[in-house]
Amino acid sequence: MSGAKRVRTAPAAGSRWLLDHTRAISATLDQLVRRPFGTLLTALVIGITLALPAGLYAVLGGLDAASSGLKGSLRVSLFLKDTVDEAAGRQLQATIARKPGIGEAKYISRDAALAEFKAHSGFGEALDMLSDNPLPATIVATPDAALPKAQAEALLDALTRLPEVDSARLDREWLERLYAILAVIERLILLIAGALALAVLVVVANTIRLDIASRREEILVLKLIGASDAFIRRPFLYTGLWYGLSGALLACLMVFGAGLALAGPAQTLSGLYGIGTGAGTLGADTVFAVFGAGAALGWLAALWTVSRHLGAIEPR
């Protein structure tokens, strides 16, 4: 009999729990709709606060995508020894081009190097006075764009140790500086996001505190008739949740709007540098992160505020 009673009462308890939450959701949404100006103002403050780190993260994603497009600029110039003739140099270039991970290998003969130097250096007449060509033959090797950066650097380092190579120049210092700058920006965005998360907590907590103060008499009546703290706390928690979600929605709309406004100039800038644009808009994972952060911050701020102030309201 006791087992049969448990089977009959469990669905009733579950239905009551679901009914309580449904009523709390309906009541809190109705209250927010009945005061649209205050709700929109609070959501707008939260949205602006969340939009700043989200927008910075979108810009960082665009810069990271652009830097990936610049990976082809990571290359090595192999200056061959004078004992390596043109036939041997071209054979070495063909051997390097067939190596796994090499995207392109270009052979520049001594005569071609001298002609290019004359055309761009402005010292053409002075170079004509030289009896011998001082420039070595060169092989310019570029790794495959799909190759990870660490493997590309290791491959290019190995090419500099070939016996036919007299000296080499690895063009990667500026790219290393770019990656270092991106790492600093990423850390800065995390710090800004942490500070603004505290701002969201303060905004929601202050709004919930004012809501509790305005409903003090209602809370006293509920406690007099025996309502539990969980029952009284539930509407305020949902209110904080709605504030966080509405602020997250506005933040995403702001970032998308800013991305559309900047799309034209960004496309022009990327075209001038010959790189693909990284869109600079929020991806699906970032949108979910913004909504998750807004919901979590709103709920935590409401929980903290209600826990602090609810105990101070007691019927005498």
PDB file of C-alpha atoms in Angstrom:
ATOM      1  CA  MET A   1       0.000   0.000   0.000  1.00  0.00           C
ATOM      2  CA  SER A   2       2.794   2.394   0.848  1.00  0.00           C
ATOM      3  CA  GLY A   3       4.405   1.690  -2.524  1.00  0.00           C
ATOM      4  CA  ALA A   4       1.106   2.357  -4.308  1.00  0.00           C
ATOM      5  CA  LYS A   5       0.741   5.660  -2.437  1.00  0.00           C
ATOM      6  CA  ARG A   6       4.201   6.761  -3.560  1.00  0.00           C
ATOM      7  CA  VAL A   7       3.299   5.996  -7.172  1.00  0.00           C
ATOM      8  CA  ARG A   8       0.116   8.094  -6.897  1.00  0.00           C
ATOM      9  CA  THR A   9       1.624  11.088  -5.062  1.00  0.00           C
ATOM     10  CA  ALA A  10       4.847  11.469  -7.101  1.00  0.00           C
ATOM     11  CA  PRO A  11       3.085  12.713 -10.268  1.00  0.00           C
ATOM     12  CA  ALA A  12       1.009  15.107  -8.150  1.00  0.00           C
ATOM     13  CA  ALA A  13       4.154  16.599  -6.604  1.00  0.00           C
ATOM     14  CA  GLY A  14       5.784  16.897 -10.011  1.00  0.00           C
ATOM     15  CA  SER A  15       2.691  18.544 -11.465  1.00  0.00           C
ATOM     16  CA  ARG A  16       2.552  21.013  -8.576  1.00  0.00           C
ATOM     17  CA  TRP A  17       6.246  21.894  -9.051  1.00  0.00           C
ATOM     18  CA  LEU A  18       5.684  22.473 -12.754  1.00  0.00           C
ATOM     19  CA  LEU A  19       2.542  24.517 -12.059  1.00  0.00           C
ATOM     20  CA  ASP A  20       4.383  26.721  -9.536  1.00  0.00           C
ATOM     21  CA  HIS A  21       7.170  27.453 -12.021  1.00  0.00           C
ATOM     22  CA  THR A  22       4.687  28.090 -14.831  1.00  0.00           C
ATOM     23  CA  ARG A  23       2.804  30.575 -12.685  1.00  0.00           C
ATOM     24  CA  ALA A  24       6.060  32.296 -11.676  1.00  0.00           C
ATOM     25  CA  ILE A  25       7.165  32.572 -15.303  1.00  0.00           C
ATOM     26  CA  SER A  26       3.800  33.955 -16.387  1.00  0.00           C
ATOM     27  CA  ALA A  27       3.612  36.418 -13.482  1.00  0.00           C
ATOM     28  CA  THR A  28       7.132  37.788 -13.923  1.00  0.00           C
ATOM     29  CA  LEU A  29       6.738  38.204 -17.684  1.00  0.00           C
ATOM     30  CA  ASP A  30       3.441  39.992 -17.118  1.00  0.00           C
ATOM     31  CA  GLN A  31       5.066  42.375 -14.625  1.00  0.00           C
ATOM     32  CA  LEU A  32       7.918  43.182 -17.024  1.00  0.00           C
ATOM     33  CA  VAL A  33       5.478  43.832 -19.868  1.00  0.00           C
ATOM     34  CA  ARG A  34       3.347  46.135 -17.684  1.00  0.00           C
ATOM     35  CA  ARG A  35       6.374  48.375 -17.056  1.00  0.00           C
ATOM     36  CA  PRO A  36       8.018  48.456 -20.499  1.00  0.00           C
ATOM     37  CA  PHE A  37      10.109  51.600 -19.995  1.00  0.00           C
ATOM     38  CA  GLY A  38      11.844  50.378 -16.849  1.00  0.00           C
ATOM     39  CA  THR A  39      12.320  46.901 -18.292  1.00  0.00           C
ATOM     40  CA  LEU A  40      13.777  48.246 -21.534  1.00  0.00           C
ATOM     41  CA  LEU A  41      16.074  50.644 -19.687  1.00  0.00           C
ATOM     42  CA  THR A  42      17.486  47.888 -17.487  1.00  0.00           C
ATOM     43  CA  ALA A  43      17.855  45.507 -20.418  1.00  0.00           C
ATOM     44  CA  LEU A  44      19.546  48.246 -22.456  1.00  0.00           C
ATOM     45  CA  VAL A  45      22.128  48.888 -19.732  1.00  0.00           C
ATOM     46  CA  ILE A  46      22.849  45.156 -19.509  1.00  0.00           C
ATOM     47  CA  GLY A  47      22.948  44.889 -23.305  1.00  0.00           C
ATOM     48  CA  ILE A  48      25.515  47.682 -23.672  1.00  0.00           C
ATOM     49  CA  THR A  49      27.605  46.121 -20.917  1.00  0.00           C
ATOM     50  CA  LEU A  50      27.569  42.701 -22.604  1.00  0.00           C
ATOM     51  CA  ALA A  51      27.990  44.125 -26.119  1.00  0.00           C
ATOM     52  CA  LEU A  52      31.426  45.600 -25.422  1.00  0.00           C
ATOM     53  CA  PRO A  53      33.280  42.329 -24.659  1.00  0.00           C
ATOM     54  CA  ALA A  54      31.227  40.476 -27.265  1.00  0.00           C
ATOM     55  CA  GLY A  55      32.121  43.050 -29.923  1.00  0.00           C
ATOM     56  CA  LEU A  56      35.797  43.004 -28.950  1.00  0.00           C
ATOM     57  CA  TYR A  57      35.768  39.208 -29.173  1.00  0.00           C
ATOM     58  CA  ALA A  58      34.237  39.437 -32.660  1.00  0.00           C
ATOM     59  CA  VAL A  59      36.960  41.880 -33.725  1.00  0.00           C
ATOM     60  CA  LEU A  60      39.601  39.561 -32.281  1.00  0.00           C
ATOM     61  CA  GLY A  61      38.104  36.669 -34.245  1.00  0.00           C
ATOM     62  CA  GLY A  62      38.338  38.744 -37.414  1.00  0.00           C
ATOM     63  CA  LEU A  63      41.968  39.633 -36.724  1.00  0.00           C
ATOM     64  CA  ASP A  64      42.790  36.008 -36.003  1.00  0.00           C
ATOM     65  CA  ALA A  65      41.172  34.934 -39.272  1.00  0.00           C
ATOM     66  CA  ALA A  66      43.121  37.615 -41.120  1.00  0.00           C
ATOM     67  CA  SER A  67      46.384  36.503 -39.498  1.00  0.00           C
ATOM     68  CA  SER A  68      45.641  32.953 -40.643  1.00  0.00           C
ATOM     69  CA  GLY A  69      45.352  34.322 -44.159  1.00  0.00           C
ATOM     70  CA  LEU A  70      48.777  35.893 -43.728  1.00  0.00           C
ATOM     71  CA  LYS A  71      50.355  32.537 -42.960  1.00  0.00           C
ATOM     72  CA  GLY A  72      51.511  32.392 -46.573  1.00  0.00           C
ATOM     73  CA  SER A  73      53.859  35.284 -45.761  1.00  0.00           C
ATOM     74  CA  LEU A  74      55.816  32.978 -43.469  1.00  0.00           C
ATOM     75  CA  ARG A  75      58.619  32.001 -45.829  1.00  0.00           C
ATOM     76  CA  VAL A  76      62.359  31.433 -45.984  1.00  0.00           C
ATOM     77  CA  SER A  77      64.894  32.826 -48.443  1.00  0.00           C
ATOM     78  CA  LEU A  78      67.710  30.316 -49.040  1.00  0.00           C
ATOM     79  CA  PHE A  79      70.865  31.966 -50.396  1.00  0.00           C
ATOM     80  CA  LEU A  80      72.824  29.292 -52.258  1.00  0.00           C
ATOM     81  CA  LYS A  81      76.594  28.878 -52.258  1.00  0.00           C
ATOM     82  CA  ASP A  82      78.557  30.189 -55.233  1.00  0.00           C
ATOM     83  CA  THR A  83      79.613  26.624 -56.066  1.00  0.00           C
ATOM     84  CA  VAL A  84      75.977  25.689 -56.819  1.00  0.00           C
ATOM     85  CA  ASP A  85      75.365  26.339 -60.525  1.00  0.00           C
ATOM     86  CA  GLU A  86      71.974  27.150 -62.040  1.00  0.00           C
ATOM     87  CA  ALA A  87      71.185  23.555 -63.020  1.00  0.00           C
ATOM     88  CA  ALA A  88      71.904  22.283 -59.520  1.00  0.00           C
ATOM     89  CA  GLY A  89      69.943  25.184 -58.029  1.00  0.00           C
ATOM     90  CA  ARG A  90      66.872  24.452 -60.127  1.00  0.00           C
ATOM     91  CA  GLN A  91      67.122  20.771 -59.243  1.00  0.00           C
ATOM     92  CA  LEU A  92      67.273  21.694 -55.544  1.00  0.00           C
ATOM     93  CA  GLN A  93      64.230  23.961 -56.021  1.00  0.00           C
ATOM     94  CA  ALA A  94      62.290  21.063 -57.574  1.00  0.00           C
ATOM     95  CA  THR A  95      63.321  18.778 -54.691  1.00  0.00           C
ATOM     96  CA  ILE A  96      62.170  21.323 -52.097  1.00  0.00           C
ATOM     97  CA  ALA A  97      58.865  21.877 -53.942  1.00  0.00           C
ATOM     98  CA  ARG A  98      58.071  18.140 -53.668  1.00  0.00           C
ATOM     99  CA  LYS A  99      58.648  18.052 -49.906  1.00  0.00           C
ATOM    100  CA  PRO A 100      55.501  17.450 -47.792  1.00  0.00           C
ATOM    101  CA  GLY A 101      54.233  20.702 -46.318  1.00  0.00           C
ATOM    102  CA  ILE A 102      55.817  22.988 -48.934  1.00  0.00           C
ATOM    103  CA  GLY A 103      53.264  25.056 -50.827  1.00  0.00           C
ATOM    104  CA  GLU A 104      55.625  26.799 -53.220  1.00  0.00           C
ATOM    105  CA  ALA A 105      59.342  26.976 -53.984  1.00  0.00           C
ATOM    106  CA  LYS A 106      60.661  29.602 -56.377  1.00  0.00           C
ATOM    107  CA  TYR A 107      64.167  29.715 -57.841  1.00  0.00           C
ATOM    108  CA  ILE A 108      65.746  33.152 -58.481  1.00  0.00           C
ATOM    109  CA  SER A 109      68.956  33.035 -60.478  1.00  0.00           C
ATOM    110  CA  ARG A 110      71.873  35.368 -59.850  1.00  0.00           C
ATOM    111  CA  ASP A 111      71.111  37.387 -62.977  1.00  0.00           C
ATOM    112  CA  ALA A 112      67.428  37.681 -62.078  1.00  0.00           C
ATOM    113  CA  ALA A 113      68.311  38.751 -58.534  1.00  0.00           C
ATOM    114  CA  LEU A 114      70.666  41.418 -59.869  1.00  0.00           C
ATOM    115  CA  ALA A 115      68.070  42.722 -62.327  1.00  0.00           C
ATOM    116  CA  GLU A 116      65.424  42.915 -59.592  1.00  0.00           C
ATOM    117  CA  PHE A 117      67.829  44.671 -57.240  1.00  0.00           C
ATOM    118  CA  LYS A 118      68.692  47.224 -59.917  1.00  0.00           C
ATOM    119  CA  ALA A 119      65.021  47.899 -60.587  1.00  0.00           C
ATOM    120  CA  HIS A 120      64.084  48.510 -56.956  1.00  0.00           C
ATOM    121  CA  SER A 121      67.214  49.783 -55.236  1.00  0.00           C
ATOM    122  CA  GLY A 122      67.985  52.868 -57.312  1.00  0.00           C
ATOM    123  CA  PHE A 123      71.667  51.908 -57.527  1.00  0.00           C
ATOM    124  CA  GLY A 124      71.546  50.584 -61.093  1.00  0.00           C
ATOM    125  CA  GLU A 125      74.379  52.751 -62.419  1.00  0.00           C
ATOM    126  CA  ALA A 126      76.632  51.942 -59.486  1.00  0.00           C
ATOM    127  CA  LEU A 127      76.040  48.215 -59.919  1.00  0.00           C
ATOM    128  CA  ASP A 128      76.963  48.444 -63.607  1.00  0.00           C
ATOM    129  CA  MET A 129      80.456  49.421 -62.541  1.00  0.00           C
ATOM    130  CA  LEU A 130      80.979  46.064 -60.805  1.00  0.00           C
ATOM    131  CA  SER A 131      82.816  43.420 -62.788  1.00  0.00           C
ATOM    132  CA  ASP A 132      81.136  40.477 -61.022  1.00  0.00           C
ATOM    133  CA  ASN A 133      77.606  39.817 -59.823  1.00  0.00           C
ATOM    134  CA  PRO A 134      77.764  39.919 -56.005  1.00  0.00           C
ATOM    135  CA  LEU A 135      74.276  38.491 -55.480  1.00  0.00           C
ATOM    136  CA  PRO A 136      73.764  34.749 -54.888  1.00  0.00           C
ATOM    137  CA  ALA A 137      71.095  32.555 -56.405  1.00  0.00           C
ATOM    138  CA  THR A 138      68.086  32.257 -54.097  1.00  0.00           C
ATOM    139  CA  ILE A 139      65.293  29.794 -53.446  1.00  0.00           C
ATOM    140  CA  VAL A 140      62.197  31.265 -51.772  1.00  0.00           C
ATOM    141  CA  ALA A 141      60.179  28.511 -50.048  1.00  0.00           C
ATOM    142  CA  THR A 142      56.662  29.026 -48.661  1.00  0.00           C
ATOM    143  CA  PRO A 143      54.934  26.396 -46.493  1.00  0.00           C
ATOM    144  CA  ASP A 144      51.452  25.106 -47.188  1.00  0.00           C
ATOM    145  CA  ALA A 145      48.809  27.461 -45.749  1.00  0.00           C
ATOM    146  CA  ALA A 146      47.043  24.511 -44.085  1.00  0.00           C
ATOM    147  CA  LEU A 147      50.203  23.515 -42.186  1.00  0.00           C
ATOM    148  CA  PRO A 148      50.149  24.429 -38.459  1.00  0.00           C
ATOM    149  CA  LYS A 149      52.449  27.287 -37.544  1.00  0.00           C
ATOM    150  CA  ALA A 150      54.801  25.195 -35.384  1.00  0.00           C
ATOM    151  CA  GLN A 151      55.266  22.542 -38.106  1.00  0.00           C
ATOM    152  CA  ALA A 152      55.787  25.226 -40.772  1.00  0.00           C
ATOM    153  CA  GLU A 153      58.534  26.860 -38.727  1.00  0.00           C
ATOM    154  CA  ALA A 154      60.232  23.518 -38.074  1.00  0.00           C
ATOM    155  CA  LEU A 155      60.132  22.691 -41.805  1.00  0.00           C
ATOM    156  CA  LEU A 156      61.627  26.029 -42.803  1.00  0.00           C
ATOM    157  CA  ASP A 157      64.319  25.712 -40.138  1.00  0.00           C
ATOM    158  CA  ALA A 158      65.279  22.331 -41.614  1.00  0.00           C
ATOM    159  CA  LEU A 159      65.661  23.894 -45.078  1.00  0.00           C
ATOM    160  CA  THR A 160      68.153  26.441 -43.760  1.00  0.00           C
ATOM    161  CA  ARG A 161      70.497  23.571 -42.807  1.00  0.00           C
ATOM    162  CA  LEU A 162      70.765  22.099 -46.316  1.00  0.00           C
ATOM    163  CA  PRO A 163      74.405  21.702 -47.479  1.00  0.00           C
ATOM    164  CA  GLU A 164      73.837  23.809 -50.609  1.00  0.00           C
ATOM    165  CA  VAL A 165      72.622  26.775 -48.512  1.00  0.00           C
ATOM    166  CA  ASP A 166      75.204  29.394 -47.585  1.00  0.00           C
ATOM    167  CA  SER A 167      72.857  31.533 -45.459  1.00  0.00           C
ATOM    168  CA  ALA A 168      69.129  31.985 -44.977  1.00  0.00           C
ATOM    169  CA  ARG A 169      66.618  34.564 -43.841  1.00  0.00           C
ATOM    170  CA  LEU A 170      63.422  33.424 -42.187  1.00  0.00           C
ATOM    171  CA  ASP A 171      60.657  36.033 -42.526  1.00  0.00           C
ATOM    172  CA  ARG A 172      58.704  35.384 -39.348  1.00  0.00           C
ATOM    173  CA  GLU A 173      59.622  38.057 -36.794  1.00  0.00           C
ATOM    174  CA  TRP A 174      56.778  40.371 -37.782  1.00  0.00           C
ATOM    175  CA  LEU A 175      54.338  37.465 -37.722  1.00  0.00           C
ATOM    176  CA  GLU A 176      55.497  36.529 -34.218  1.00  0.00           C
ATOM    177  CA  ARG A 177      54.857  40.122 -33.149  1.00  0.00           C
ATOM    178  CA  LEU A 178      51.347  39.907 -34.593  1.00  0.00           C
ATOM    179  CA  TYR A 179      50.585  36.719 -32.638  1.00  0.00           C
ATOM    180  CA  ALA A 180      51.959  38.330 -29.461  1.00  0.00           C
ATOM    181  CA  ILE A 181      49.731  41.380 -29.958  1.00  0.00           C
ATOM    182  CA  LEU A 182      46.689  39.152 -30.489  1.00  0.00           C
ATOM    183  CA  ALA A 183      47.507  37.269 -27.265  1.00  0.00           C
ATOM    184  CA  VAL A 184      47.665  40.549 -25.328  1.00  0.00           C
ATOM    185  CA  ILE A 185      44.345  41.693 -26.836  1.00  0.00           C
ATOM    186  CA  GLU A 186      42.728  38.373 -25.910  1.00  0.00           C
ATOM    187  CA  ARG A 187      43.907  38.693 -22.295  1.00  0.00           C
ATOM    188  CA  LEU A 188      42.692  42.297 -22.202  1.00  0.00           C
ATOM    189  CA  ILE A 189      39.261  41.240 -23.437  1.00  0.00           C
ATOM    190  CA  LEU A 190      39.031  38.668 -20.636  1.00  0.00           C
ATOM    191  CA  LEU A 191      39.846  41.337 -18.046  1.00  0.00           C
ATOM    192  CA  ILE A 192      37.283  43.731 -19.522  1.00  0.00           C
ATOM    193  CA  ALA A 193      34.675  40.957 -19.628  1.00  0.00           C
ATOM    194  CA  GLY A 194      35.302  40.179 -15.950  1.00  0.00           C
ATOM    195  CA  ALA A 195      34.924  43.825 -14.929  1.00  0.00           C
ATOM    196  CA  LEU A 196      31.754  44.250 -16.986  1.00  0.00           C
ATOM    197  CA  ALA A 197      30.312  41.029 -15.555  1.00  0.00           C
ATOM    198  CA  LEU A 198      30.526  42.668 -12.144  1.00  0.00           C
ATOM    199  CA  ALA A 199      28.721  45.683 -13.594  1.00  0.00           C
ATOM    200  CA  VAL A 200      25.893  43.433 -14.831  1.00  0.00           C
ATOM    201  CA  LEU A 201      25.639  41.856 -11.378  1.00  0.00           C
ATOM    202  CA  VAL A 202      25.362  45.290  -9.770  1.00  0.00           C
ATOM    203  CA  VAL A 203      22.708  46.506 -12.234  1.00  0.00           C
ATOM    204  CA  VAL A 204      20.500  43.435 -11.840  1.00  0.00           C
ATOM    205  CA  ALA A 205      21.022  43.278  -8.080  1.00  0.00           C
ATOM    206  CA  ASN A 206      19.990  46.916  -7.640  1.00  0.00           C
ATOM    207  CA  THR A 207      16.898  46.412  -9.816  1.00  0.00           C
ATOM    208  CA  ILE A 208      15.843  43.316  -7.861  1.00  0.00           C
ATOM    209  CA  ARG A 209      16.477  45.139  -4.568  1.00  0.00           C
ATOM    210  CA  LEU A 210      14.103  47.923  -5.598  1.00  0.00           C
ATOM    211  CA  ASP A 211      11.558  45.311  -6.691  1.00  0.00           C
ATOM    212  CA  ILE A 212      11.776  43.598  -3.300  1.00  0.00           C
ATOM    213  CA  ALA A 213      11.324  46.933  -1.509  1.00  0.00           C
ATOM    214  CA  SER A 214       8.240  47.776  -3.582  1.00  0.00           C
ATOM    215  CA  ARG A 215       6.680  44.371  -2.818  1.00  0.00           C
ATOM    216  CA  ARG A 216       7.515  44.306   0.878  1.00  0.00           C
ATOM    217  CA  GLU A 217       3.866  44.218   2.011  1.00  0.00           C
ATOM    218  CA  GLU A 218       3.100  41.375  -0.406  1.00  0.00           C
ATOM    219  CA  ILE A 219       6.066  39.382   0.940  1.00  0.00           C
ATOM    220  CA  LEU A 220       4.883  39.950   4.525  1.00  0.00           C
ATOM    221  CA  VAL A 221       1.415  38.639   3.667  1.00  0.00           C
ATOM    222  CA  LEU A 222       2.894  35.563   1.955  1.00  0.00           C
ATOM    223  CA  LYS A 223       5.015  34.799   5.007  1.00  0.00           C
ATOM    224  CA  LEU A 224       2.015  35.251   7.326  1.00  0.00           C
ATOM    225  CA  ILE A 225       0.033  32.621   5.418  1.00  0.00           C
ATOM    226  CA  GLY A 226       2.971  30.201   5.557  1.00  0.00           C
ATOM    227  CA  ALA A 227       4.597  30.563   2.117  1.00  0.00           C
ATOM    228  CA  SER A 228       8.098  29.104   1.969  1.00  0.00           C
ATOM    229  CA  ASP A 229      11.187  31.160   1.161  1.00  0.00           C
ATOM    230  CA  ALA A 230      11.630  29.145  -2.045  1.00  0.00           C
ATOM    231  CA  PHE A 231       8.125  30.109  -3.185  1.00  0.00           C
ATOM    232  CA  ILE A 232       8.727  33.790  -2.446  1.00  0.00           C
ATOM    233  CA  ARG A 233      12.214  33.738  -3.991  1.00  0.00           C
ATOM    234  CA  ARG A 234      11.155  32.086  -7.262  1.00  0.00           C
ATOM    235  CA  PRO A 235       9.570  35.129  -9.034  1.00  0.00           C
ATOM    236  CA  PHE A 236      12.597  37.303  -8.302  1.00  0.00           C
ATOM    237  CA  LEU A 237      14.944  34.668  -9.718  1.00  0.00           C
ATOM    238  CA  TYR A 238      12.931  34.506 -12.920  1.00  0.00           C
ATOM    239  CA  THR A 239      12.923  38.303 -13.109  1.00  0.00           C
ATOM    240  CA  GLY A 240      16.715  38.349 -12.948  1.00  0.00           C
ATOM    241  CA  LEU A 241      16.834  35.619 -15.586  1.00  0.00           C
ATOM    242  CA  TRP A 242      14.596  37.629 -17.961  1.00  0.00           C
ATOM    243  CA  TYR A 243      16.711  40.737 -17.456  1.00  0.00           C
ATOM    244  CA  GLY A 244      19.853  38.808 -18.319  1.00  0.00           C
ATOM    245  CA  LEU A 245      18.355  37.158 -21.418  1.00  0.00           C
ATOM    246  CA  SER A 246      16.829  40.390 -22.734  1.00  0.00           C
ATOM    247  CA  GLY A 247      20.148  42.188 -22.213  1.00  0.00           C
ATOM    248  CA  ALA A 248      21.967  39.410 -24.062  1.00  0.00           C
ATOM    249  CA  LEU A 249      19.520  39.707 -26.969  1.00  0.00           C
ATOM    250  CA  LEU A 250      20.105  43.455 -27.206  1.00  0.00           C
ATOM    251  CA  ALA A 251      23.892  42.915 -26.983  1.00  0.00           C
ATOM    252  CA  CYS A 252      23.854  40.497 -29.928  1.00  0.00           C
ATOM    253  CA  LEU A 253      21.684  42.881 -31.968  1.00  0.00           C
ATOM    254  CA  MET A 254      24.105  45.735 -31.231  1.00  0.00           C
ATOM    255  CA  VAL A 255      27.127  43.701 -32.309  1.00  0.00           C
ATOM    256  CA  PHE A 256      25.391  42.490 -35.474  1.00  0.00           C
ATOM    257  CA  GLY A 257      24.380  46.066 -36.298  1.00  0.00           C
ATOM    258  CA  ALA A 258      27.912  47.333 -35.747  1.00  0.00           C
ATOM    259  CA  GLY A 259      29.248  44.502 -37.920  1.00  0.00           C
ATOM    260  CA  LEU A 260      26.919  45.467 -40.773  1.00  0.00           C
ATOM    261  CA  ALA A 261      27.884  49.125 -40.441  1.00  0.00           C
ATOM    262  CA  LEU A 262      31.616  48.313 -40.571  1.00  0.00           C
ATOM    263  CA  ALA A 263      31.412  45.580 -43.221  1.00  0.00           C
ATOM    264  CA  GLY A 264      32.122  47.934 -46.133  1.00  0.00           C
ATOM    265  CA  PRO A 265      35.206  49.683 -44.677  1.00  0.00           C
ATOM    266  CA  ALA A 266      36.548  46.361 -43.358  1.00  0.00           C
ATOM    267  CA  GLN A 267      36.201  44.792 -46.808  1.00  0.00           C
ATOM    268  CA  THR A 268      38.029  47.727 -48.374  1.00  0.00           C
ATOM    269  CA  LEU A 269      40.831  47.555 -45.812  1.00  0.00           C
ATOM    270  CA  SER A 270      41.296  43.808 -46.237  1.00  0.00           C
ATOM    271  CA  GLY A 271      41.332  44.250 -50.012  1.00  0.00           C
ATOM    272  CA  LEU A 272      44.124  46.816 -49.754  1.00  0.00           C
ATOM    273  CA  TYR A 273      46.279  44.334 -47.870  1.00  0.00           C
ATOM    274  CA  GLY A 274      45.291  41.403 -50.067  1.00  0.00           C
ATOM    275  CA  ILE A 275      43.941  39.275 -47.231  1.00  0.00           C
ATOM    276  CA  GLY A 276      40.596  37.652 -46.574  1.00  0.00           C
ATOM    277  CA  THR A 277      38.336  39.462 -44.195  1.00  0.00           C
ATOM    278  CA  GLY A 278      37.459  37.673 -40.974  1.00  0.00           C
ATOM    279  CA  ALA A 279      33.852  38.934 -41.051  1.00  0.00           C
ATOM    280  CA  GLY A 280      34.157  40.281 -37.494  1.00  0.00           C
ATOM    281  CA  THR A 281      30.658  39.100 -36.562  1.00  0.00           C
ATOM    282  CA  LEU A 282      29.484  36.818 -33.792  1.00  0.00           C
ATOM    283  CA  GLY A 283      29.529  33.105 -34.477  1.00  0.00           C
ATOM    284  CA  ALA A 284      26.878  30.735 -33.168  1.00  0.00           C
ATOM    285  CA  ASP A 285      29.104  29.626 -30.270  1.00  0.00           C
ATOM    286  CA  THR A 286      29.687  33.236 -29.213  1.00  0.00           C
ATOM    287  CA  VAL A 287      25.950  34.004 -29.382  1.00  0.00           C
ATOM    288  CA  PHE A 288      25.234  31.039 -27.114  1.00  0.00           C
ATOM    289  CA  ALA A 289      28.005  32.215 -24.773  1.00  0.00           C
ATOM    290  CA  VAL A 290      26.512  35.727 -24.582  1.00  0.00           C
ATOM    291  CA  PHE A 291      23.036  34.375 -23.802  1.00  0.00           C
ATOM    292  CA  GLY A 292      24.467  31.931 -21.278  1.00  0.00           C
ATOM    293  CA  ALA A 293      26.481  34.658 -19.569  1.00  0.00           C
ATOM    294  CA  GLY A 294      23.504  37.020 -19.470  1.00  0.00           C
ATOM    295  CA  ALA A 295      21.185  34.374 -18.041  1.00  0.00           C
ATOM    296  CA  ALA A 296      23.734  33.213 -15.461  1.00  0.00           C
ATOM    297  CA  LEU A 297      24.648  36.739 -14.330  1.00  0.00           C
ATOM    298  CA  GLY A 298      20.989  37.793 -14.054  1.00  0.00           C
ATOM    299  CA  TRP A 299      20.048  34.686 -12.072  1.00  0.00           C
ATOM    300  CA  LEU A 300      23.075  34.900  -9.749  1.00  0.00           C
ATOM    301  CA  ALA A 301      22.503  38.602  -9.067  1.00  0.00           C
ATOM    302  CA  ALA A 302      18.849  37.924  -8.220  1.00  0.00           C
ATOM    303  CA  LEU A 303      19.756  34.978  -5.988  1.00  0.00           C
ATOM    304  CA  TRP A 304      22.364  36.986  -4.107  1.00  0.00           C
ATOM    305  CA  THR A 305      20.043  39.979  -3.634  1.00  0.00           C
ATOM    306  CA  VAL A 306      17.024  37.955  -2.522  1.00  0.00           C
ATOM    307  CA  SER A 307      19.150  35.932  -0.090  1.00  0.00           C
ATOM    308  CA  ARG A 308      20.405  39.157   1.482  1.00  0.00           C
ATOM    309  CA  HIS A 309      17.104  41.042   1.766  1.00  0.00           C
ATOM    310  CA  LEU A 310      14.434  38.390   2.116  1.00  0.00           C
ATOM    311  CA  GLY A 311      15.505  37.386   5.616  1.00  0.00           C
ATOM    312  CA  ALA A 312      15.159  40.974   6.811  1.00  0.00           C
ATOM    313  CA  ILE A 313      11.434  40.977   5.952  1.00  0.00           C
ATOM    314  CA  GLU A 314       9.655  39.156   8.737  1.00  0.00           C
ATOM    315  CA  PRO A 315       6.127  39.635  10.144  1.00  0.00           C
ATOM    316  CA  ARG A 316       6.079  40.964  13.700  1.00  0.00           C
TER     317      ARG A 316
END
